[in-house]
Short mmCIF file of C-alpha atoms and ligand atoms in Angstrom, two decimals:
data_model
loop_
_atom_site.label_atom_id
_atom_site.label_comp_id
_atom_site.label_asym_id
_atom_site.label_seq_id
_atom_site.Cartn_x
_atom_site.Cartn_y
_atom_site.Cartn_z
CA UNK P 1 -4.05 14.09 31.45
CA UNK P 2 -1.86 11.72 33.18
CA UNK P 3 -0.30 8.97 31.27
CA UNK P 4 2.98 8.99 32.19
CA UNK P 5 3.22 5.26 33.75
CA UNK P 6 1.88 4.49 30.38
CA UNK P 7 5.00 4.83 28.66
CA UNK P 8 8.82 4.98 29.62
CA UNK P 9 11.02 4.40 31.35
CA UNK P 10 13.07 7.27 29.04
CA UNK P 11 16.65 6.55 30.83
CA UNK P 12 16.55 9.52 33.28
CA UNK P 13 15.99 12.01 30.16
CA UNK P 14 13.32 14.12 29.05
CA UNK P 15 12.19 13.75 25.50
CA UNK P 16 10.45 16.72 24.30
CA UNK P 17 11.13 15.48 20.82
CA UNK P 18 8.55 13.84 19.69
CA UNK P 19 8.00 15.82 16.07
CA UNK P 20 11.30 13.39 15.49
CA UNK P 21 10.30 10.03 17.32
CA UNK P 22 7.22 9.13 18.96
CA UNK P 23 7.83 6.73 21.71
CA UNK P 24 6.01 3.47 22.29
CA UNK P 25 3.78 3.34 25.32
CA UNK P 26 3.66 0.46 26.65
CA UNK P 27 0.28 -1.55 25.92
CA UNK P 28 2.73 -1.04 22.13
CA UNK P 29 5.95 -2.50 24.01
CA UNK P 30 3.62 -5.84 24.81
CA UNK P 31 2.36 -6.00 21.50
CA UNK P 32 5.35 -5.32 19.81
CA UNK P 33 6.90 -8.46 22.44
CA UNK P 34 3.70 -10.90 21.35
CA UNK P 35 4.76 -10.24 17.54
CA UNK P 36 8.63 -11.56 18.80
CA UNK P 37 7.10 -14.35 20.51
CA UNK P 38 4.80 -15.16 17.32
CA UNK P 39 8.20 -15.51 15.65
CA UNK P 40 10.02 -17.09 18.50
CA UNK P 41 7.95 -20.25 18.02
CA UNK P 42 5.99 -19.91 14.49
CA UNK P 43 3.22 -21.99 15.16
CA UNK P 44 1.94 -19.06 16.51
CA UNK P 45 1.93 -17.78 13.00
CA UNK P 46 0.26 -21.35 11.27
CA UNK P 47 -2.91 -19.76 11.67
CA UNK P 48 -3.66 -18.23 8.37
CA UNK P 49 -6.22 -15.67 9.82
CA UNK P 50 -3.78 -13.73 11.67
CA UNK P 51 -2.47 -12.95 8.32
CA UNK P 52 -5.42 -10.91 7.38
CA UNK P 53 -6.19 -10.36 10.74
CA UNK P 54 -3.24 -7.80 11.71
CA UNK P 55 -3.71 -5.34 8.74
CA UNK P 56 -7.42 -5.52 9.45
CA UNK P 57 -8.00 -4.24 12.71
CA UNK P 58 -4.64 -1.47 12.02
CA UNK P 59 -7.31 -0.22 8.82
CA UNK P 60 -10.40 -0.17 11.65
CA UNK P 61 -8.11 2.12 13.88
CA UNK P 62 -6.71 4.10 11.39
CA UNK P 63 -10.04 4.56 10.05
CA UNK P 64 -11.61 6.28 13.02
CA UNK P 65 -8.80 7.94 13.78
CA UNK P 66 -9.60 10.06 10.66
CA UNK P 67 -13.10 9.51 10.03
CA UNK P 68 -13.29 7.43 6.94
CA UNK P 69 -14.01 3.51 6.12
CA UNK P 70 -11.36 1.33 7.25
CA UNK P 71 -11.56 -0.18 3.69
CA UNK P 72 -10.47 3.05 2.36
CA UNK P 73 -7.04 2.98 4.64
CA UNK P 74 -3.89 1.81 2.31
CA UNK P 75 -1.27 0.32 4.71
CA UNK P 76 2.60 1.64 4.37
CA UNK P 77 5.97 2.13 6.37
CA UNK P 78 5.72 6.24 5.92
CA UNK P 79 4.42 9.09 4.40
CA UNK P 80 6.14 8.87 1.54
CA UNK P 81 5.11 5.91 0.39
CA UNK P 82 1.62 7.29 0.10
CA UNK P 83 2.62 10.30 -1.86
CA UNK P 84 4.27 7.65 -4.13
CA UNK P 85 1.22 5.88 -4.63
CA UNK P 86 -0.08 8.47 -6.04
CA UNK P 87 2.74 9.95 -8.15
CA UNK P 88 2.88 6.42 -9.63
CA UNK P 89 -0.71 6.09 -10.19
CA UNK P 90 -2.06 9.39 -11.50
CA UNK P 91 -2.67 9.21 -14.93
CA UNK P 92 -0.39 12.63 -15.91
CA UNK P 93 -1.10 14.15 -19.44
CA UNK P 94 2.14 15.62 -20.86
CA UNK P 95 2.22 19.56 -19.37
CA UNK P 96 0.35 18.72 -16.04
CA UNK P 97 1.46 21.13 -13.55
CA UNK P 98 2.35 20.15 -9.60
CA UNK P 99 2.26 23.37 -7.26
CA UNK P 100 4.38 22.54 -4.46
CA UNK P 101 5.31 25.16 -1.86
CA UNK P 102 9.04 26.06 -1.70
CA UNK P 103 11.42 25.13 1.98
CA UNK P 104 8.38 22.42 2.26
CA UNK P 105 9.72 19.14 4.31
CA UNK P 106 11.87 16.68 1.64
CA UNK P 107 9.29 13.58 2.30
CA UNK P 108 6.74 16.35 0.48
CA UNK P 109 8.47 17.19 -2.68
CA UNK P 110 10.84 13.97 -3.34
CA UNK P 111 7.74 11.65 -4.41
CA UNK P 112 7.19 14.23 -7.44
CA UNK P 113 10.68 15.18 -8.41
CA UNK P 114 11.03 12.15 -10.74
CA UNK P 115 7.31 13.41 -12.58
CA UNK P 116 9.83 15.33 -14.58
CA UNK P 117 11.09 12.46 -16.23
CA UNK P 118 7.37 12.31 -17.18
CA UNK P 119 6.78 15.47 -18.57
CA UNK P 120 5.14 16.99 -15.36
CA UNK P 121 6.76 20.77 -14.96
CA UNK P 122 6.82 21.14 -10.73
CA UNK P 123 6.21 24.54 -9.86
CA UNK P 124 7.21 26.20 -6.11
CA UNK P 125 5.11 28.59 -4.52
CA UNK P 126 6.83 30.99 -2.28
CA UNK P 127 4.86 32.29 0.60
CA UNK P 128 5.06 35.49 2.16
CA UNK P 129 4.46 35.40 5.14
CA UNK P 130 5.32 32.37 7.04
CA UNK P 131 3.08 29.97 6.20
CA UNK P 132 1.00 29.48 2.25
CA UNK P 133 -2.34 31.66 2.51
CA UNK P 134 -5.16 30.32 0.37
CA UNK P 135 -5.42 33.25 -1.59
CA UNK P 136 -1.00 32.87 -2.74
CA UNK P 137 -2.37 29.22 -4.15
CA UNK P 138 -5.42 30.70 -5.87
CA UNK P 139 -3.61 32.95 -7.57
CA UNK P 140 -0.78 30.31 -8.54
CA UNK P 141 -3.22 28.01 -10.31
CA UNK P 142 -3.35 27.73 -13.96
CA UNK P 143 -5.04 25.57 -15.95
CA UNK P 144 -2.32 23.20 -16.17
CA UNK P 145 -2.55 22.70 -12.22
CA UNK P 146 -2.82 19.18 -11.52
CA UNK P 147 -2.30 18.53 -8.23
CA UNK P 148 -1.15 20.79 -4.92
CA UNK P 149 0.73 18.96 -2.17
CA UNK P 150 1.28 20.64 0.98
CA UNK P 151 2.64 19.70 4.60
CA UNK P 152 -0.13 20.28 6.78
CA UNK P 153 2.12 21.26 10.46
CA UNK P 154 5.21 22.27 8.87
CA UNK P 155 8.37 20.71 10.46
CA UNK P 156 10.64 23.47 10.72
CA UNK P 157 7.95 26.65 12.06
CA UNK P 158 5.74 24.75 13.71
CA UNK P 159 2.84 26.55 11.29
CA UNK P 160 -0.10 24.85 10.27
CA UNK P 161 -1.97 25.91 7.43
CA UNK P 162 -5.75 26.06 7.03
CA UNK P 163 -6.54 23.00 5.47
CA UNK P 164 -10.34 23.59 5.35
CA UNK P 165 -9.38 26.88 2.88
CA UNK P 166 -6.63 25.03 0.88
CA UNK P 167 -9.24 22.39 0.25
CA UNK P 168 -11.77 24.59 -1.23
CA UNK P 169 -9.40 26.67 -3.18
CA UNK P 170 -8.41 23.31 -4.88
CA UNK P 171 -11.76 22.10 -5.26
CA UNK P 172 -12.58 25.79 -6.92
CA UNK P 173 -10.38 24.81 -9.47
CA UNK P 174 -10.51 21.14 -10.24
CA UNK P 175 -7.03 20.94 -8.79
CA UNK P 176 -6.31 17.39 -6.63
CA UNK P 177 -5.33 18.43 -3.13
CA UNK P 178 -3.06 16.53 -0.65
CA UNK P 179 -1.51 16.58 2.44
CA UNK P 180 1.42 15.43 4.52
CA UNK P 181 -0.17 15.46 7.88
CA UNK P 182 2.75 13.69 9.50
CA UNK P 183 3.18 16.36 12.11
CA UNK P 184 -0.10 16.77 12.98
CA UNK P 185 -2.21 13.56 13.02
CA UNK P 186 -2.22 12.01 16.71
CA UNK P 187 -2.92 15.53 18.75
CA UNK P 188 -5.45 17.36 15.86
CA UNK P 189 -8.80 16.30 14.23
CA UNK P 190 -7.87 15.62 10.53
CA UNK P 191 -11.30 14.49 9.17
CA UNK P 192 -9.87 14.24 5.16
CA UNK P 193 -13.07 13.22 3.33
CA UNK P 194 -14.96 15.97 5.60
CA UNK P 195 -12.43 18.72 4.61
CA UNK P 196 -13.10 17.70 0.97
CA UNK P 197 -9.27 16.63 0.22
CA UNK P 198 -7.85 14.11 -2.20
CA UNK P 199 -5.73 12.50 0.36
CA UNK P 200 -3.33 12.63 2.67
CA UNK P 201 -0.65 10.50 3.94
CA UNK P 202 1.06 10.05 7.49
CA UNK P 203 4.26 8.56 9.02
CA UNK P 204 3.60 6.67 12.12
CA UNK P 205 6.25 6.90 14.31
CA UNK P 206 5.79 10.71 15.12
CA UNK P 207 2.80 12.12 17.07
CA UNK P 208 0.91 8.20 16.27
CA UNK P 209 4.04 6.99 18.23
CA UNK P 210 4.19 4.00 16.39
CA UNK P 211 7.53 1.53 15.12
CA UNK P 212 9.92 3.57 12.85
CA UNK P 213 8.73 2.22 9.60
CA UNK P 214 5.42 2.71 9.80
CA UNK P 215 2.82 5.16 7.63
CA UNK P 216 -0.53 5.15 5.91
CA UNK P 217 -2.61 7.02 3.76
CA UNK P 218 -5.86 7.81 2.46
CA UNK P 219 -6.94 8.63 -1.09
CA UNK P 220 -10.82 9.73 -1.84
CA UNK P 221 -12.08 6.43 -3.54
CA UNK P 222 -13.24 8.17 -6.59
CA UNK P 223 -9.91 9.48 -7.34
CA UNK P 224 -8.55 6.36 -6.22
CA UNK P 225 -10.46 4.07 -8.93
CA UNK P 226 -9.06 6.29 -11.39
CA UNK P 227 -5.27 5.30 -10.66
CA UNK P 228 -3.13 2.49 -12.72
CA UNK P 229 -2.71 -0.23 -10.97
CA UNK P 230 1.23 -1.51 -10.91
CA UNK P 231 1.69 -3.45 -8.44
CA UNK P 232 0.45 -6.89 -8.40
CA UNK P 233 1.13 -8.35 -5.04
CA UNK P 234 -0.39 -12.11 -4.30
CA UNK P 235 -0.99 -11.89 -0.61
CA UNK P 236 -3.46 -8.69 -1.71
CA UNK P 237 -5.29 -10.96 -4.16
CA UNK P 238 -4.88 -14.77 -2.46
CA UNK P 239 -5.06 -16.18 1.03
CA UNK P 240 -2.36 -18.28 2.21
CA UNK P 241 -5.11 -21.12 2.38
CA UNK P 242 -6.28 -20.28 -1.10
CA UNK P 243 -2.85 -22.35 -1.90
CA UNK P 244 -4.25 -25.47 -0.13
CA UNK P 245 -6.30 -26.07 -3.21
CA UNK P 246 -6.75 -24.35 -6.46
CA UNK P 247 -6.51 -20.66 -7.21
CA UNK P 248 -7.03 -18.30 -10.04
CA UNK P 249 -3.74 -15.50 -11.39
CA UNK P 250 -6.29 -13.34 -11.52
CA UNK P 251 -6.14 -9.75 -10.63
CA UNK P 252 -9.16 -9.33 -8.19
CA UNK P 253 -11.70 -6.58 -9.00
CA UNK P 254 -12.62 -5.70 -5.55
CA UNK P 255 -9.28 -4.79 -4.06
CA UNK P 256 -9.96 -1.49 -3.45
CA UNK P 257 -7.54 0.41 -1.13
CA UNK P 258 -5.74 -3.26 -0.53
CA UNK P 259 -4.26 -3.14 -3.92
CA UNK P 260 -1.97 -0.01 -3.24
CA UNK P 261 -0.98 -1.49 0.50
CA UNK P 262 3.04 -2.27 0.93
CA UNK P 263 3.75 -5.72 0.31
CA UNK P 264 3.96 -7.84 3.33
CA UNK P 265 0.81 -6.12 4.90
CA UNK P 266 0.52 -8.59 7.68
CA UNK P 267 3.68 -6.46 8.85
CA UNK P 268 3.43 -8.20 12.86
CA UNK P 269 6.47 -6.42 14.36
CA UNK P 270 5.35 -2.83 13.38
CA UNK P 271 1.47 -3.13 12.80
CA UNK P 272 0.83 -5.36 16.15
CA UNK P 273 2.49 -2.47 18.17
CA UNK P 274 1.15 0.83 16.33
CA UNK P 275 -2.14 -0.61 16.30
CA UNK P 276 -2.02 -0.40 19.94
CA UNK P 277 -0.66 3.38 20.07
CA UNK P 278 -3.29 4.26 17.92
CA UNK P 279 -6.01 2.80 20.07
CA UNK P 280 -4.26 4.27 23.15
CA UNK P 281 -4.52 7.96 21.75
CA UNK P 282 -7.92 7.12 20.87
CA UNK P 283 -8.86 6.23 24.15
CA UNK P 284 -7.34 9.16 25.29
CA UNK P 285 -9.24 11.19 23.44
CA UNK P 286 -7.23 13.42 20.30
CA UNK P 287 -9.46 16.77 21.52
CA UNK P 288 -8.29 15.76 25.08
CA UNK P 289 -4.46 15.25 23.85
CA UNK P 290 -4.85 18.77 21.96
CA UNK P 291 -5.31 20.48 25.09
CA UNK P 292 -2.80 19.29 27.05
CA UNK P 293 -0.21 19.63 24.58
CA UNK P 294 -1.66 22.81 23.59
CA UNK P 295 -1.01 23.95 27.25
CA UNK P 296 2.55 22.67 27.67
CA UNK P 297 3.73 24.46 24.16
CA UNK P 298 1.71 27.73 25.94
CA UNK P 299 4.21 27.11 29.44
CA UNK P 300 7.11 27.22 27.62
CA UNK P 301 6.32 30.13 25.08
CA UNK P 302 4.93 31.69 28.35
CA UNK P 303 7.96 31.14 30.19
CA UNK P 304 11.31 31.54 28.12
CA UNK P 305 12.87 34.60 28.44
CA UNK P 306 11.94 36.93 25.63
CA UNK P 307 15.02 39.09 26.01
CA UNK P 308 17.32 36.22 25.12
CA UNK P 309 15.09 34.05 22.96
CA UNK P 310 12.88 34.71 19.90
CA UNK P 311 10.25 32.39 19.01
CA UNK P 312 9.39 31.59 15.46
CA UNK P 313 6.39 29.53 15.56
CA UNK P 314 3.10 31.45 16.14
CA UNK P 315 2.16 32.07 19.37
CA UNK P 316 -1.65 31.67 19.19
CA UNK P 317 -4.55 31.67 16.64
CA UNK P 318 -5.27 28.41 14.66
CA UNK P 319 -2.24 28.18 12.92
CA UNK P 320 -0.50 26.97 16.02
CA UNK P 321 0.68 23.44 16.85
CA UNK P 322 2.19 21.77 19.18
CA UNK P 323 5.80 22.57 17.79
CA UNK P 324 7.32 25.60 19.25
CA UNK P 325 10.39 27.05 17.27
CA UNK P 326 12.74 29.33 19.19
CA UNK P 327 16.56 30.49 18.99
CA UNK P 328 18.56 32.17 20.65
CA UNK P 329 19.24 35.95 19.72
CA UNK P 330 23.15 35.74 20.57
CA UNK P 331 25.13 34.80 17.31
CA UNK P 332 26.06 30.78 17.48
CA UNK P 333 23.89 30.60 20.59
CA UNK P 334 21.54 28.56 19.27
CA UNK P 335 23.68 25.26 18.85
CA UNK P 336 25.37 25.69 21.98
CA UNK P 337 22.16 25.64 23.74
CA UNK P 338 21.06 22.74 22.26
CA UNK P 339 24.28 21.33 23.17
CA UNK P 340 24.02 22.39 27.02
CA UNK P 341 20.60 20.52 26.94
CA UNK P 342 21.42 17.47 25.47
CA UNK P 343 24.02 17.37 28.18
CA UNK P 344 21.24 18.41 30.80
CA UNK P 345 19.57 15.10 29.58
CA UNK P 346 16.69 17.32 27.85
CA UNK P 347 16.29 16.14 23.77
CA UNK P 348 14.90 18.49 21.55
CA UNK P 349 15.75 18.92 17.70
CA UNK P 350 17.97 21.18 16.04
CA UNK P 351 16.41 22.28 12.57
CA UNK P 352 17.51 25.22 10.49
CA UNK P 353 19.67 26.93 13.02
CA UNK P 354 16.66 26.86 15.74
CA UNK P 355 15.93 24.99 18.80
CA UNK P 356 12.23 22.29 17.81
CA UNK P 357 10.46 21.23 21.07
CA UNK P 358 7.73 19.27 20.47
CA UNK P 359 5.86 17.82 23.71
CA UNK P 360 3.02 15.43 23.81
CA UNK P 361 0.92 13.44 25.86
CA UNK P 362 3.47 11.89 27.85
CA UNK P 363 5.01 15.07 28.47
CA UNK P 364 4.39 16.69 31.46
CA UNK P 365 4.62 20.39 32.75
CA UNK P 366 7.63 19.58 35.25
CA UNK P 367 9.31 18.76 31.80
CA UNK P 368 8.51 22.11 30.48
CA UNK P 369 9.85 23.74 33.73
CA UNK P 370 12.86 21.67 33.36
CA UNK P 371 13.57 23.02 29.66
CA UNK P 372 12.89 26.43 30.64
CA UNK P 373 14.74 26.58 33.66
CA UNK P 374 18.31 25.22 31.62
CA UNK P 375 17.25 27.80 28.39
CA UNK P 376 16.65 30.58 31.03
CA UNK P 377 19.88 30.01 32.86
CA UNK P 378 22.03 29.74 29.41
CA UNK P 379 24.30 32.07 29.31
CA UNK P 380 24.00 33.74 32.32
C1 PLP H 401 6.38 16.64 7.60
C2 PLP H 401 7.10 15.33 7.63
N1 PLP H 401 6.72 14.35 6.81
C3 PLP H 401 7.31 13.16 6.80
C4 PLP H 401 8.37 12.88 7.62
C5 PLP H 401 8.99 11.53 7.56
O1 PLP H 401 8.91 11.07 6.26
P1 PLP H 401 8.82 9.52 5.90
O2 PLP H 401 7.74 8.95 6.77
O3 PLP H 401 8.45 9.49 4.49
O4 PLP H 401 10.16 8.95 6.18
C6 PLP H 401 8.83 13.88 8.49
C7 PLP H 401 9.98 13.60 9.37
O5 PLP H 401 10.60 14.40 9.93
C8 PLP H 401 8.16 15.11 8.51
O6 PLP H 401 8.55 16.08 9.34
#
């Protein structure tokens, strides 16, 4: 895969970063400039359809990108806003139970914390071993368990869990079952109402290398009929030219997943743009994007020297991604490594003490050689 006139120029550096921020490529960079120009001179915007237009085609591409009806897609500006749709809209009994899994990412725990208020206990499972195994939830589950929510690639090791087996164990037990698949959607199949989950919810500007304030999620429609609906928003129940004559305040009955979208869902300056990332890594092909990244994570974990570095994510079998985890084994190393490479014009994160790479499409092996060869000469 070649795509690296497709996005860039990145200022002479090498960003291998992108489990922090995705960047644009550029068929997004000339859709994000036609949504400036729309509001350069707004009588590009006096066309009422492109109101309804905008959100619609974002829900078509979001839609095949994980295999459900577009209708089904609820618009937001992250992945917590999702999970908040759904904290806010489950109808909780007083003693419901939330498993959550303990060191999970913040955006996966926050949206329940303020359940308590509501007389929903939050329980932590701790995992042994480095990521949850399906049999730890099973055995967690009581009948009290509501609802499990779980980060699908998990930020920090770079392990993904099975999804397919943390599914059915919910299922088992009549326990709603959602994901975070922020760090994972845009280089692996995530096929929700396939899996048999209750939803899951996405930031956009990651591995979808979309705007910063972008996100979306999906919610199984059956479950999602059952919510409360709180938040009346006009645009989701009018058209702007439903004001040229007369309208009804009426709550619409046919809303659907529109109902639970962020207000302002004709969003131009983020939805133009990510639309067009979203088509670009479909055209690319997500299988296609899997591989490649899959092979540049393999070059560096193939590469690094093993005497001086230790890596922490897995090094093979499905519950690999395409974040490798690694620090150094010399007391304070770590940080000063990261340090040296930031100054080497090479960006990766810094997350619990250990060095994050996370390469994508855009990435290309030469980068990989370039981080290894800086790592490898640390020190020396
Ligand atoms: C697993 C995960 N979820 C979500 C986010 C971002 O959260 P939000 O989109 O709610 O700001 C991150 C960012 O690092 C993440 O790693």
């Amino acid at each position: 895969m070649d795509v690296t006139d497709d996005f860039g120029p990145f200022d002479g550096r090498t960003w291998i970063n992108c489990s922090h921020q995705g960047p644009l490529p550029r068929v997004a960079v000339e859709a994000a400039q036609d949504a400036v120009n729309m509001k350069i001179t707004p009588h590009r915007m006096a066309r009422s359809e492109v109101f309804t237009e905008v959100p619609l085609r974002l829900r078509e591409t979001l839609g095949q990108l994980v295999g459900v009806h577009p209708d089904d897609i609820i618009l937001g500006n992250s992945a917590s806003y999702g999970l908040n749709v759904l904290a806010n809209g489950v109808r909780w009994r007083d003693g419901d139970e939330i498993l959550l899994v303990s060191e999970d990412f913040p955006a996966t725990i926050f949206p329940w914390l303020p359940l308590r208020e509501r007389g929903v206990r939050l329980r932590f499972i701790k995992p042994e071993g480095p990521r949850l195994d399906p049999t730890e939830l099973e055995s967690q589950i009581t009948p009290a368990t509501r609802l499990f929510c779980v980060t699908w690639v998990h930020s920090f090791t770079g392990y993904a869990i099975d999804e397919t087996a943390i599914a059915q164990v919910c299922r088992r037990h009549n326990v709603m079952c959602v994901l975070n698949v922020s760090q994972g959607l845009g280089y692996r199949q995530m096929k929700p109402a396939e899996i048999g989950v209750d939803a899951i919810s996405s930031c956009g500007f990651k591995w979808l290398c979309g705007p910063y304030g972008t996100g979306f999620c999906w919610i199984r429609p059956e479950l999602r009929d059952t919510l409360v609906y709180t938040q009346g928003y006009w645009l989701a129940n009018l058209t702007a030219n439903d004001l040229r004559g007369d309208f009804a305040y009426e709550i619409r009955s046919d809303l659907g997943a529109r109902a639970y979208d962020l207000f302002c869902t004709a969003n131009f300056l983020n939805f133009m743009p990510w639309t067009k990332s979203v088509e670009f890594l479909l055209k690319c092909g997500i299988e296609k994007i899997e591989v490649h990244n899959h092979a540049l994570a393999s070059r560096l974990i193939d590469n690094v020297d093993r005497d001086r570095f230790e890596i922490h994510s897995p090094t093979g079998g499905p519950a690999r991604s395409s974040i490798v985890v690694l620090r150094h084994r010399g007391e304070g190393q770590t940080k000063r490594c990261f340090e040296v490479l930031k100054d080497q014009a090479i960006d990766v994160s810094l997350r619990k003490g250990s060095l994050r790479a996370s390469p994508h499409l855009y990435n290309t092996e030469r980068d990989i050689d370039r981080l290894v060869d800086v790592l490898n000469a640390f020190g020396r």
